[in-house]
Amino acid sequence: MAKKEGMRWNLDEILPAKKFDELWKEIEQDISKYDFFLPKFSPEMDRDGFVAFMKFDEKIIEKLARLGGMPCLWESTDQKSQEAKLLKSKAEDLVLRFSNKTRKISLWLQGKEIDGFVRLDDKNAERLFKTLPALQYGMMYSRKLARHTLLENEEKIITEKDMTGAGVLVDLRELIETEFCFKFKPKGKKEKIFNNAAELLKHVYSKNANEREAACNSLLEKYKENIDKFFMVYQAIVKDWRYDYERRGYESAIQVRNIGNHVPDKAIEVLLDVCRTNRDVYQRYFRFKAKELGMKRLRRHDIYAPLKIAKDEKISYEESKKLVLSTFDEFSKGFGEKARRIINDRHIDSHPRQNKRGGAFCLTLMPSIAPYVLLNYTHTARDVSTMAHELGHGIHSLYAAHLPMAAQHANLPLSETASTFGEMVVFEKMLEKAKNDKVRKAMLSDKMADSFATILRQAYFVMFEKKAHEAVRKGITAEQLSGLYMEMLKEQFGDSVDISPIYRYEWARIPHIVATPFYCYAYNFGELLSMALFARYKKEGVGFVPKIEKVLSYGGSEDPDKVLKEIGVDMCSREFWEGSFEIVRGWQEKLEQY
Ligand SMILES: [Zn+2]
């Protein structure tokens, strides 16, 4: 029998389980030493004293990351492990104690008025933060964010009221959904009842058009029936969002999200508009797909239908690893080396098994430990892309491993740079190596469908939200809001797809719109930005690689806007974002050639 392929990760480098209690006690003692630093905090404090404190603080945070990181990763591969859960909760308790202890100093550093301390003014903040250049940007930024916070007591009241107000509404909305029973009845077949949406949604990808139609109708019918409830919840959330952002001094509803994401308002405006004006490339894809499926025009529920062209080829884990590593080597020596380090350190958990969580992620704990990558490898081409993507995140962290822990992570605009680059170079390699054109065609069609779902669809959600927040302010009914959504769908699809009237209620089933307003652009912002950078790489060739490496090595230590400007990229320019659609157009053009 062949040797079992794949790898399970080794967590001992973070913390062997038997040493957990020892480290726990050590941190407990460290936390008590905080009191020694407290009296020294004043705007005039000397720089050495400040640096000494920050170093001390970083050491504890590192220890806490080990203490919490180990059980967290352990639990993700064994979700039933009682021991992992116990250690995780013990670590969480200590983190809570730590943040209670340090809250005063954190708020003081942010420039807040704190009892018993003289407020830290901007000038002195700059003088002190300059001593730690890698942390300066992050610390100044948290002062900027703090300007939008209210008095301590007001914040407390808001937190409490959110727990019993907006928070409950979001839960209630979910409860309404989970109680749905779906009647699934494709034409000419017997009716089936589904108790959860996931089971029903599988049929959206069915080869059978009647099944796709029945699944979509059955799903949306429920939202139509309950539209008044969904509207009531959404309207309240939108009003709450407005009262909150106005009180906190933000200029617009979306700005709250933009500032949190380190993104200028203008960049989002331009990005959304570029998505909008490039919607024709996806409409072209839908027309192409209709032809492939032998239809005159796609209906909305056909857009995820599979093309009947190639059966999936299995790619072994070892093959996939080889392909990813050799492609990375070709792209840049640094990429290859860093990916190898993650693999050689045994920081990958590769295959699905019982009680392991689904999906994939990359977790970076601290600069001195290589990141950990969780995969659920099942031998498909998509899994190869996922491997490249998650290793890309790890590579990014390793490029920034010279920085202190708090500055290692890139902020949103740049956080998907290495992952998307990794995914793109590997995708191109796979296309090149594919057995025949049929396989290439299937791969490109999947890519177009995926990119529609992550790019255009998300952009339109955000554009809808902008209009919806405006409309709620002026006053609107559930039916009018659904009409507004329908108008946006018509714009998005043009005449490439027939949209049946039931789709006007689709907005109600998008949880992010309610739970985390304007979050949907975060899904695609990083990816599109990296695609636009990739377009630059395609034009400039290998000369662009050191520029990318420089961007990566900044981690989160600099303003993303400034980092990009250094390599001649302006996030607020249309031309730059158009680059990402050149890539998408390239895929579609190739697809039509096969
Ligand atoms: Zn990612």
mmCIF file of N, CA and C and ligand atoms in Angstrom, residues 389-390 393 415-416 419-420 423, ligand 1:
data_model
loop_
_atom_site.group_PDB
_atom_site.id
_atom_site.type_symbol
_atom_site.label_atom_id
_atom_site.label_comp_id
_atom_site.label_asym_id
_atom_site.label_seq_id
_atom_site.Cartn_x
_atom_site.Cartn_y
_atom_site.Cartn_z
ATOM 1 N N HIS A 389 -2.847 29.951 -2.135
ATOM 2 C CA HIS A 389 -3.369 31.150 -1.483
ATOM 3 C C HIS A 389 -2.934 31.212 -0.015
ATOM 4 N N GLU A 390 -3.176 30.136 0.712
ATOM 5 C CA GLU A 390 -2.864 30.158 2.150
ATOM 6 C C GLU A 390 -1.352 30.200 2.388
ATOM 7 N N HIS A 393 -0.302 33.732 2.167
ATOM 8 C CA HIS A 393 -0.463 34.495 3.412
ATOM 9 C C HIS A 393 0.728 34.260 4.340
ATOM 10 N N SER A 415 -3.523 43.089 2.633
ATOM 11 C CA SER A 415 -3.486 41.788 3.307
ATOM 12 C C SER A 415 -3.630 40.593 2.365
ATOM 13 N N GLU A 416 -4.139 40.803 1.165
ATOM 14 C CA GLU A 416 -4.288 39.669 0.238
ATOM 15 C C GLU A 416 -3.224 39.678 -0.865
ATOM 16 N N SER A 419 -1.095 36.325 -1.083
ATOM 17 C CA SER A 419 -1.991 35.180 -1.289
ATOM 18 C C SER A 419 -2.548 35.200 -2.711
ATOM 19 N N THR A 420 -2.992 36.368 -3.160
ATOM 20 C CA THR A 420 -3.548 36.445 -4.513
ATOM 21 C C THR A 420 -2.455 36.231 -5.559
ATOM 22 N N GLU A 423 -1.790 32.596 -5.738
ATOM 23 C CA GLU A 423 -2.879 31.899 -6.411
ATOM 24 C C GLU A 423 -2.826 32.127 -7.929
HETATM 25 ZN ZN ZN B 1 -6.864 35.279 1.798
#
